[in-house]
């Protein structure tokens, strides 16, 4: 078993800088958990505390049920894969992968067995005599992963391991690491700033911002059921659109009116019963780009019109940028539509898929 548990874990640096605040998190045995958030949110610091590279200021950290607060990194039975690979340039691939085992006085027969097993898993057999300078970025990263695999640790820790790779190679390595998780049945804690990476790899995702955990959930529930405006805006590409306005309720009808009064949405009370308590209060609505339905003027219909400012062709779809209610909005539409910057479009909102947030606290009121 290799459970990781954080109980009210905080990290404060010099001059009172709080990097991580009261994190409570339980990572189950064999689970793939991704910590994600913007730069400086505390995700890497949290990972380094699990590794023992940063001391826990307060709270308790457990691995496999054992308190780790005062256990040195080498005695935590973890293996870490870094962003910069951290390979020894004068050593071959084999020597890099075997080095940690030699330090721990493993017998040569067992070292050979473990290294060859990891090399087979990662398709490194033909590269064993090369040095890092003769490898591509993806190959170096696989060697770094192989060095962790040979340890057969309780927990694998990955700190933004793909950020130095090009876009195509990142996609390939995402797939390789996901396959690796299934092969090894390992507990993996993975840090990234890339929400697409997080959504495609993790069994569960931990969303962090300013040292605080905002939500821990499956990828699909994070997307469909964000707990607050920050999570809603962070998950999804392009990001969710937000418009401020007021809810009014009368005669069993709900209306959302934007602050500039040029957007009025009729809302089905039965789908959003919590909104009644916000009668005559300011709130923020969120709508995902794919839930904005546009048409052009050639026979198209829509509740609102706007001038297209930017059109981004993405191959199988288009991103349309325009201003509505004083806010820049982005819509995602099929490649079948034909639009160009400067076109006037009509559009409507899928009111069955709106999100509503408290203006003051940012909490979901769906």
CSV table of N, CA and C in Angstrom, one decimal, residues 108-257:
chain,number,residue,atom,x,y,z
A,108,UNK,N,25.0,-6.7,-8.5
A,108,UNK,CA,25.0,-6.5,-9.9
A,108,UNK,C,23.9,-7.2,-10.7
A,109,UNK,N,23.6,-8.4,-10.3
A,109,UNK,CA,22.6,-9.2,-11.0
A,109,UNK,C,21.3,-8.5,-10.8
A,110,UNK,N,20.9,-8.0,-9.7
A,110,UNK,CA,19.6,-7.4,-9.5
A,110,UNK,C,19.6,-6.0,-10.2
A,111,UNK,N,20.7,-5.3,-10.2
A,111,UNK,CA,20.8,-4.1,-10.9
A,111,UNK,C,20.5,-4.3,-12.4
A,112,UNK,N,21.2,-5.3,-13.0
A,112,UNK,CA,21.0,-5.6,-14.4
A,112,UNK,C,19.5,-5.9,-14.6
A,113,UNK,N,18.9,-6.7,-13.8
A,113,UNK,CA,17.6,-7.1,-14.0
A,113,UNK,C,16.6,-5.9,-13.9
A,114,UNK,N,16.8,-5.1,-12.9
A,114,UNK,CA,15.9,-3.9,-12.8
A,114,UNK,C,16.1,-2.9,-13.9
A,115,UNK,N,17.3,-2.6,-14.3
A,115,UNK,CA,17.6,-1.7,-15.4
A,115,UNK,C,17.0,-2.2,-16.7
A,116,UNK,N,17.3,-3.5,-17.0
A,116,UNK,CA,16.8,-4.0,-18.3
A,116,UNK,C,15.3,-4.1,-18.3
A,117,UNK,N,14.7,-4.4,-17.2
A,117,UNK,CA,13.2,-4.4,-17.1
A,117,UNK,C,12.6,-3.0,-17.4
A,118,UNK,N,13.2,-2.0,-16.8
A,118,UNK,CA,12.8,-0.6,-17.0
A,118,UNK,C,13.0,-0.1,-18.5
A,119,UNK,N,14.2,-0.5,-19.0
A,119,UNK,CA,14.5,-0.2,-20.4
A,119,UNK,C,13.5,-0.8,-21.3
A,120,UNK,N,13.1,-2.0,-21.1
A,120,UNK,CA,12.1,-2.7,-21.9
A,120,UNK,C,10.7,-1.9,-21.9
A,121,UNK,N,10.3,-1.5,-20.7
A,121,UNK,CA,9.1,-0.8,-20.5
A,121,UNK,C,9.1,0.5,-21.3
A,122,UNK,N,10.3,1.2,-21.3
A,122,UNK,CA,10.4,2.5,-21.9
A,122,UNK,C,11.0,2.5,-23.3
A,123,UNK,N,11.2,1.4,-23.9
A,123,UNK,CA,11.8,1.3,-25.2
A,123,UNK,C,13.2,2.0,-25.3
A,124,UNK,N,14.0,1.7,-24.3
A,124,UNK,CA,15.3,2.3,-24.2
A,124,UNK,C,16.5,1.3,-24.5
A,125,UNK,N,16.1,0.0,-24.9
A,125,UNK,CA,17.1,-1.0,-25.0
A,125,UNK,C,18.3,-0.6,-26.0
A,126,UNK,N,17.9,0.0,-27.1
A,126,UNK,CA,19.0,0.3,-28.1
A,126,UNK,C,19.8,1.6,-27.7
A,127,UNK,N,19.5,2.2,-26.6
A,127,UNK,CA,20.1,3.5,-26.2
A,127,UNK,C,21.0,3.3,-25.0
A,128,UNK,N,21.2,2.1,-24.5
A,128,UNK,CA,21.8,1.9,-23.2
A,128,UNK,C,23.3,2.4,-23.1
A,129,UNK,N,24.0,2.4,-24.3
A,129,UNK,CA,25.4,2.8,-24.3
A,129,UNK,C,25.6,4.3,-24.6
A,130,UNK,N,24.5,5.0,-24.9
A,130,UNK,CA,24.6,6.4,-25.2
A,130,UNK,C,24.7,7.3,-24.0
A,131,UNK,N,25.3,8.5,-24.2
A,131,UNK,CA,25.3,9.5,-23.1
A,131,UNK,C,24.2,10.5,-23.4
A,132,UNK,N,23.8,11.3,-22.3
A,132,UNK,CA,22.7,12.2,-22.5
A,132,UNK,C,22.8,13.2,-23.7
A,133,UNK,N,24.0,13.6,-24.0
A,133,UNK,CA,24.1,14.6,-25.1
A,133,UNK,C,23.8,14.0,-26.4
A,134,UNK,N,23.7,12.7,-26.5
A,134,UNK,CA,23.4,12.0,-27.8
A,134,UNK,C,21.9,11.6,-27.8
A,135,UNK,N,21.1,12.1,-26.9
A,135,UNK,CA,19.7,11.8,-26.8
A,135,UNK,C,18.9,13.0,-27.1
A,136,UNK,N,17.7,12.7,-27.6
A,136,UNK,CA,16.7,13.8,-27.8
A,136,UNK,C,16.1,14.1,-26.4
A,137,UNK,N,15.3,15.2,-26.4
A,137,UNK,CA,14.6,15.6,-25.1
A,137,UNK,C,13.7,14.5,-24.6
A,138,UNK,N,12.9,13.9,-25.5
A,138,UNK,CA,12.0,12.8,-25.1
A,138,UNK,C,12.8,11.6,-24.6
A,139,UNK,N,13.9,11.3,-25.2
A,139,UNK,CA,14.7,10.1,-24.8
A,139,UNK,C,15.3,10.4,-23.4
A,140,UNK,N,15.8,11.6,-23.2
A,140,UNK,CA,16.3,12.0,-21.9
A,140,UNK,C,15.2,11.9,-20.8
A,141,UNK,N,14.0,12.3,-21.1
A,141,UNK,CA,13.0,12.2,-20.1
A,141,UNK,C,12.6,10.8,-19.8
A,142,UNK,N,12.7,9.9,-20.8
A,142,UNK,CA,12.4,8.5,-20.6
A,142,UNK,C,13.5,7.9,-19.7
A,143,UNK,N,14.7,8.3,-19.9
A,143,UNK,CA,15.8,7.8,-19.0
A,143,UNK,C,15.6,8.3,-17.6
A,144,UNK,N,15.2,9.5,-17.4
A,144,UNK,CA,14.9,10.1,-16.1
A,144,UNK,C,13.8,9.3,-15.4
A,145,UNK,N,12.7,8.9,-16.2
A,145,UNK,CA,11.6,8.1,-15.7
A,145,UNK,C,12.2,6.7,-15.4
A,146,UNK,N,13.0,6.1,-16.2
A,146,UNK,CA,13.6,4.8,-16.0
A,146,UNK,C,14.4,4.8,-14.7
A,147,UNK,N,15.1,5.8,-14.4
A,147,UNK,CA,15.9,5.9,-13.2
A,147,UNK,C,15.0,5.8,-12.0
A,148,UNK,N,13.8,6.4,-12.1
A,148,UNK,CA,12.8,6.3,-11.0
A,148,UNK,C,12.2,4.9,-10.9
A,149,UNK,N,11.9,4.3,-12.1
A,149,UNK,CA,11.3,3.0,-12.1
A,149,UNK,C,12.1,1.9,-11.4
A,150,UNK,N,13.4,1.9,-11.7
A,150,UNK,CA,14.3,0.9,-11.1
A,150,UNK,C,14.3,0.9,-9.6
A,151,UNK,N,14.0,2.0,-9.0
A,151,UNK,CA,13.9,2.1,-7.5
A,151,UNK,C,12.8,1.2,-7.0
A,152,UNK,N,11.7,1.1,-7.8
A,152,UNK,CA,10.5,0.4,-7.3
A,152,UNK,C,10.0,1.0,-6.0
A,153,UNK,N,9.8,2.4,-6.0
A,153,UNK,CA,9.4,3.1,-4.8
A,153,UNK,C,7.9,2.9,-4.5
A,154,UNK,N,7.5,3.4,-3.3
A,154,UNK,CA,6.1,3.4,-3.0
A,154,UNK,C,5.3,4.4,-3.8
A,155,UNK,N,6.0,5.6,-4.0
A,155,UNK,CA,5.3,6.7,-4.6
A,155,UNK,C,6.3,7.3,-5.7
A,156,UNK,N,5.7,7.6,-6.9
A,156,UNK,CA,6.4,8.4,-7.9
A,156,UNK,C,6.0,9.8,-7.8
A,157,UNK,N,6.9,10.7,-7.9
A,157,UNK,CA,6.6,12.2,-7.9
A,157,UNK,C,7.2,12.8,-9.2
A,158,UNK,N,6.3,13.5,-9.9
A,158,UNK,CA,6.7,14.1,-11.2
A,158,UNK,C,6.5,15.6,-11.0
A,159,UNK,N,7.6,16.4,-11.2
A,159,UNK,CA,7.5,17.8,-11.1
A,159,UNK,C,7.7,18.5,-12.5
A,160,UNK,N,6.5,18.8,-13.1
A,160,UNK,CA,6.5,19.4,-14.5
A,160,UNK,C,7.5,18.7,-15.4
A,161,UNK,N,7.4,17.4,-15.6
A,161,UNK,CA,8.4,16.7,-16.4
A,161,UNK,C,8.4,16.9,-17.9
A,162,UNK,N,7.3,17.5,-18.4
A,162,UNK,CA,7.2,17.6,-19.8
A,162,UNK,C,7.3,19.1,-20.3
A,163,UNK,N,7.6,20.0,-19.4
A,163,UNK,CA,7.5,21.4,-19.8
A,163,UNK,C,8.7,21.8,-20.7
A,164,UNK,N,9.7,21.0,-20.8
A,164,UNK,CA,10.8,21.4,-21.7
A,164,UNK,C,10.7,20.8,-23.0
A,165,UNK,N,9.7,20.0,-23.3
A,165,UNK,CA,9.5,19.3,-24.6
A,165,UNK,C,8.6,20.1,-25.5
A,166,UNK,N,8.8,19.9,-26.8
A,166,UNK,CA,7.9,20.6,-27.8
A,166,UNK,C,6.5,20.0,-27.7
A,167,UNK,N,5.6,20.7,-28.4
A,167,UNK,CA,4.2,20.3,-28.2
A,167,UNK,C,3.8,18.9,-28.6
A,168,UNK,N,4.4,18.4,-29.7
A,168,UNK,CA,4.1,17.1,-30.2
A,168,UNK,C,4.6,16.0,-29.3
A,169,UNK,N,5.9,16.3,-28.8
A,169,UNK,CA,6.5,15.3,-27.9
A,169,UNK,C,5.8,15.3,-26.5
A,170,UNK,N,5.3,16.4,-26.1
A,170,UNK,CA,4.5,16.5,-24.8
A,170,UNK,C,3.3,15.6,-24.9
A,171,UNK,N,2.6,15.6,-26.0
A,171,UNK,CA,1.4,14.7,-26.2
A,171,UNK,C,1.8,13.3,-26.2
A,172,UNK,N,2.9,13.0,-26.8
A,172,UNK,CA,3.4,11.6,-26.9
A,172,UNK,C,3.8,11.1,-25.5
A,173,UNK,N,4.5,12.0,-24.7
A,173,UNK,CA,5.0,11.6,-23.4
A,173,UNK,C,3.8,11.5,-22.4
A,174,UNK,N,2.8,12.3,-22.6
A,174,UNK,CA,1.6,12.2,-21.7
A,174,UNK,C,1.1,10.8,-21.8
A,175,UNK,N,0.9,10.3,-23.1
A,175,UNK,CA,0.4,9.0,-23.3
A,175,UNK,C,1.3,7.9,-22.7
A,176,UNK,N,2.7,8.1,-22.8
A,176,UNK,CA,3.6,7.1,-22.3
A,176,UNK,C,3.5,7.0,-20.8
A,177,UNK,N,3.4,8.2,-20.1
A,177,UNK,CA,3.3,8.2,-18.6
A,177,UNK,C,2.0,7.6,-18.2
A,178,UNK,N,0.9,7.8,-18.9
A,178,UNK,CA,-0.4,7.2,-18.5
A,178,UNK,C,-0.3,5.7,-18.7
A,179,UNK,N,0.3,5.2,-19.8
A,179,UNK,CA,0.5,3.8,-20.0
A,179,UNK,C,1.3,3.2,-18.8
A,180,UNK,N,2.4,3.9,-18.5
A,180,UNK,CA,3.3,3.5,-17.4
A,180,UNK,C,2.6,3.3,-16.1
A,181,UNK,N,1.7,4.2,-15.8
A,181,UNK,CA,0.9,4.1,-14.6
A,181,UNK,C,0.1,2.8,-14.5
A,182,UNK,N,-0.5,2.5,-15.6
A,182,UNK,CA,-1.3,1.2,-15.7
A,182,UNK,C,-0.4,0.0,-15.6
A,183,UNK,N,0.8,0.0,-16.2
A,183,UNK,CA,1.7,-1.1,-16.2
A,183,UNK,C,2.3,-1.3,-14.8
A,184,UNK,N,2.6,-0.2,-14.1
A,184,UNK,CA,3.3,-0.4,-12.8
A,184,UNK,C,2.3,-0.4,-11.6
A,185,UNK,N,1.0,-0.1,-11.9
A,185,UNK,CA,0.0,0.0,-10.8
A,185,UNK,C,0.6,0.8,-9.6
A,186,UNK,N,1.2,2.0,-10.0
A,186,UNK,CA,1.9,2.8,-9.0
A,186,UNK,C,1.1,3.9,-8.5
A,187,UNK,N,1.5,4.5,-7.3
A,187,UNK,CA,0.9,5.7,-6.9
A,187,UNK,C,1.7,6.8,-7.5
A,188,UNK,N,1.1,7.8,-8.2
A,188,UNK,CA,1.8,8.9,-8.8
A,188,UNK,C,1.2,10.2,-8.4
A,189,UNK,N,2.1,11.1,-8.0
A,189,UNK,CA,1.7,12.5,-7.8
A,189,UNK,C,2.4,13.4,-8.8
A,190,UNK,N,1.6,14.1,-9.6
A,190,UNK,CA,2.2,14.7,-10.8
A,190,UNK,C,1.8,16.2,-10.7
A,191,UNK,N,2.8,17.1,-10.9
A,191,UNK,CA,2.6,18.5,-10.9
A,191,UNK,C,2.7,19.1,-12.3
A,192,UNK,N,1.8,19.9,-12.7
A,192,UNK,CA,1.9,20.6,-14.0
A,192,UNK,C,1.1,22.0,-13.9
A,193,UNK,N,1.5,22.9,-14.8
A,193,UNK,CA,0.7,24.1,-14.9
A,193,UNK,C,-0.3,24.0,-16.0
A,194,UNK,N,-0.2,22.9,-16.8
A,194,UNK,CA,-1.0,22.8,-18.0
A,194,UNK,C,-2.3,22.0,-17.7
A,195,UNK,N,-3.4,22.7,-17.8
A,195,UNK,CA,-4.7,22.1,-17.4
A,195,UNK,C,-5.1,21.0,-18.4
A,196,UNK,N,-4.6,21.1,-19.7
A,196,UNK,CA,-4.9,20.0,-20.6
A,196,UNK,C,-4.2,18.7,-20.2
A,197,UNK,N,-2.9,18.9,-19.8
A,197,UNK,CA,-2.1,17.7,-19.3
A,197,UNK,C,-2.8,17.1,-18.1
A,198,UNK,N,-3.3,18.0,-17.2
A,198,UNK,CA,-4.0,17.5,-16.0
A,198,UNK,C,-5.3,16.7,-16.3
A,199,UNK,N,-6.1,17.3,-17.2
A,199,UNK,CA,-7.3,16.7,-17.6
A,199,UNK,C,-7.2,15.3,-18.2
A,200,UNK,N,-6.1,15.1,-19.0
A,200,UNK,CA,-6.0,13.9,-19.8
A,200,UNK,C,-5.2,12.8,-19.0
A,201,UNK,N,-4.6,13.1,-17.9
A,201,UNK,CA,-3.7,12.2,-17.2
A,201,UNK,C,-4.3,11.7,-15.9
A,202,UNK,N,-4.8,12.6,-15.1
A,202,UNK,CA,-5.1,12.3,-13.7
A,202,UNK,C,-6.4,11.5,-13.5
A,203,UNK,N,-6.4,10.6,-12.5
A,203,UNK,CA,-7.6,10.0,-12.0
A,203,UNK,C,-8.4,11.1,-11.2
A,204,UNK,N,-7.7,11.9,-10.5
A,204,UNK,CA,-8.2,13.0,-9.8
A,204,UNK,C,-7.3,14.2,-9.9
A,205,UNK,N,-7.9,15.4,-9.9
A,205,UNK,CA,-7.1,16.6,-10.1
A,205,UNK,C,-7.3,17.5,-8.8
A,206,UNK,N,-6.1,18.1,-8.4
A,206,UNK,CA,-6.2,19.0,-7.3
A,206,UNK,C,-5.9,20.4,-7.9
A,207,UNK,N,-6.9,21.3,-7.8
A,207,UNK,CA,-6.8,22.6,-8.3
A,207,UNK,C,-6.3,23.5,-7.2
A,208,UNK,N,-5.1,24.2,-7.4
A,208,UNK,CA,-4.6,25.1,-6.3
A,208,UNK,C,-4.5,26.5,-6.9
A,209,UNK,N,-4.6,27.5,-5.9
A,209,UNK,CA,-4.3,28.9,-6.3
A,209,UNK,C,-3.9,29.6,-5.0
A,210,UNK,N,-2.8,30.3,-5.0
A,210,UNK,CA,-2.3,31.1,-3.9
A,210,UNK,C,-2.2,30.2,-2.6
A,211,UNK,N,-1.7,29.0,-2.8
A,211,UNK,CA,-1.4,28.1,-1.7
A,211,UNK,C,-2.6,27.4,-1.2
A,212,UNK,N,-3.7,27.6,-1.7
A,212,UNK,CA,-5.0,27.0,-1.2
A,212,UNK,C,-5.5,26.0,-2.2
A,213,UNK,N,-6.0,24.8,-1.7
A,213,UNK,CA,-6.7,23.9,-2.6
A,213,UNK,C,-8.1,24.3,-2.8
A,214,UNK,N,-8.5,24.5,-4.0
A,214,UNK,CA,-9.9,25.0,-4.3
A,214,UNK,C,-10.9,23.8,-4.6
A,215,UNK,N,-10.4,22.7,-5.2
A,215,UNK,CA,-11.3,21.6,-5.5
A,215,UNK,C,-10.4,20.4,-5.8
A,216,UNK,N,-10.9,19.2,-5.3
A,216,UNK,CA,-10.2,18.0,-5.7
A,216,UNK,C,-11.3,17.1,-6.3
A,217,UNK,N,-11.2,16.7,-7.5
A,217,UNK,CA,-12.3,16.0,-8.2
A,217,UNK,C,-11.8,15.3,-9.4
A,218,UNK,N,-12.6,14.5,-10.0
A,218,UNK,CA,-12.3,13.8,-11.3
A,218,UNK,C,-12.3,14.9,-12.4
A,219,UNK,N,-11.6,14.6,-13.5
A,219,UNK,CA,-11.6,15.6,-14.6
A,219,UNK,C,-13.0,16.0,-15.1
A,220,UNK,N,-13.9,15.1,-15.3
A,220,UNK,CA,-15.2,15.4,-15.8
A,220,UNK,C,-16.0,16.2,-14.8
A,221,UNK,N,-15.9,15.9,-13.5
A,221,UNK,CA,-16.7,16.7,-12.5
A,221,UNK,C,-16.1,18.1,-12.3
A,222,UNK,N,-14.8,18.3,-12.5
A,222,UNK,CA,-14.2,19.6,-12.4
A,222,UNK,C,-14.7,20.5,-13.6
A,223,UNK,N,-14.9,19.8,-14.7
A,223,UNK,CA,-15.4,20.6,-15.9
A,223,UNK,C,-16.8,20.9,-15.8
A,224,UNK,N,-17.6,20.0,-15.3
A,224,UNK,CA,-19.1,20.1,-15.3
A,224,UNK,C,-19.6,20.7,-14.0
A,225,UNK,N,-18.9,20.6,-12.9
A,225,UNK,CA,-19.4,21.0,-11.6
A,225,UNK,C,-18.3,21.8,-10.8
A,226,UNK,N,-17.8,22.9,-11.4
A,226,UNK,CA,-16.8,23.6,-10.6
A,226,UNK,C,-17.4,24.2,-9.4
A,227,UNK,N,-16.6,24.2,-8.3
A,227,UNK,CA,-17.1,24.8,-7.0
A,227,UNK,C,-17.1,26.3,-6.9
A,228,UNK,N,-16.2,26.9,-7.8
A,228,UNK,CA,-16.1,28.3,-7.7
A,228,UNK,C,-15.7,28.9,-9.0
A,229,UNK,N,-15.6,30.2,-9.1
A,229,UNK,CA,-15.3,30.9,-10.4
A,229,UNK,C,-13.9,30.6,-10.8
A,230,UNK,N,-13.0,30.5,-9.9
A,230,UNK,CA,-11.6,30.3,-10.2
A,230,UNK,C,-11.4,28.9,-10.9
A,231,UNK,N,-12.0,27.9,-10.4
A,231,UNK,CA,-11.9,26.6,-11.0
A,231,UNK,C,-12.6,26.6,-12.3
A,232,UNK,N,-13.8,27.2,-12.4
A,232,UNK,CA,-14.5,27.3,-13.7
A,232,UNK,C,-13.7,27.9,-14.8
A,233,UNK,N,-13.0,29.0,-14.4
A,233,UNK,CA,-12.2,29.7,-15.4
A,233,UNK,C,-10.9,29.0,-15.7
A,234,UNK,N,-10.3,28.2,-14.8
A,234,UNK,CA,-9.0,27.6,-15.0
A,234,UNK,C,-9.2,26.3,-15.9
A,235,UNK,N,-10.2,25.6,-15.7
A,235,UNK,CA,-10.4,24.3,-16.4
A,235,UNK,C,-11.2,24.6,-17.7
A,236,UNK,N,-10.7,24.2,-18.8
A,236,UNK,CA,-11.3,24.4,-20.1
A,236,UNK,C,-10.5,25.3,-21.0
A,237,UNK,N,-10.4,25.0,-22.2
A,237,UNK,CA,-9.6,25.8,-23.2
A,237,UNK,C,-10.3,25.9,-24.5
A,238,UNK,N,-10.7,27.1,-24.9
A,238,UNK,CA,-10.6,28.4,-24.2
A,238,UNK,C,-11.4,28.4,-22.9
A,239,UNK,N,-11.0,29.4,-22.1
A,239,UNK,CA,-11.6,29.5,-20.8
A,239,UNK,C,-13.1,29.9,-20.8
A,240,UNK,N,-13.8,29.6,-19.7
A,240,UNK,CA,-15.2,30.0,-19.6
A,240,UNK,C,-15.3,31.5,-19.7
A,241,UNK,N,-16.4,32.0,-20.3
A,241,UNK,CA,-16.7,33.4,-20.4
A,241,UNK,C,-17.5,33.8,-19.1
A,242,UNK,N,-17.2,35.0,-18.6
A,242,UNK,CA,-17.9,35.5,-17.4
A,242,UNK,C,-18.5,36.9,-17.7
A,243,UNK,N,-19.8,37.0,-17.3
A,243,UNK,CA,-20.5,38.3,-17.5
A,243,UNK,C,-21.2,38.7,-16.2
A,244,UNK,N,-21.0,39.9,-15.7
A,244,UNK,CA,-21.6,40.3,-14.5
A,244,UNK,C,-23.0,40.9,-14.8
A,245,UNK,N,-24.0,40.7,-13.8
A,245,UNK,CA,-25.3,41.2,-14.0
A,245,UNK,C,-26.1,41.0,-12.7
A,246,UNK,N,-27.5,41.1,-12.9
A,246,UNK,CA,-28.4,41.0,-11.8
A,246,UNK,C,-29.5,40.0,-12.1
A,247,UNK,N,-29.8,39.2,-11.1
A,247,UNK,CA,-30.9,38.3,-11.2
A,247,UNK,C,-32.2,38.9,-10.7
A,248,UNK,N,-33.3,38.8,-11.4
A,248,UNK,CA,-34.6,39.3,-10.9
A,248,UNK,C,-35.6,38.1,-11.0
A,249,UNK,N,-36.5,38.1,-10.1
A,249,UNK,CA,-37.5,36.9,-10.0
A,249,UNK,C,-38.9,37.5,-9.8
A,250,UNK,N,-39.8,37.2,-10.7
A,250,UNK,CA,-41.2,37.6,-10.5
A,250,UNK,C,-42.1,36.7,-11.3
A,251,UNK,N,-43.2,36.4,-10.8
A,251,UNK,CA,-44.2,35.6,-11.5
A,251,UNK,C,-43.6,34.3,-12.0
A,252,UNK,N,-42.8,33.7,-11.1
A,252,UNK,CA,-42.1,32.4,-11.4
A,252,UNK,C,-41.2,32.5,-12.7
A,253,UNK,N,-40.7,33.6,-12.9
A,253,UNK,CA,-39.8,33.8,-14.0
A,253,UNK,C,-38.4,34.4,-13.5
A,254,UNK,N,-37.3,33.8,-14.0
A,254,UNK,CA,-36.0,34.3,-13.7
A,254,UNK,C,-35.4,35.0,-14.9
A,255,UNK,N,-34.9,36.2,-14.6
A,255,UNK,CA,-34.2,36.9,-15.7
A,255,UNK,C,-32.8,37.3,-15.2
A,256,UNK,N,-31.8,37.1,-16.1
A,256,UNK,CA,-30.5,37.7,-15.8
A,256,UNK,C,-30.3,38.9,-16.8
A,257,UNK,N,-30.0,40.0,-16.2
A,257,UNK,CA,-29.7,41.2,-16.9
A,257,UNK,C,-28.3,41.7,-16.7
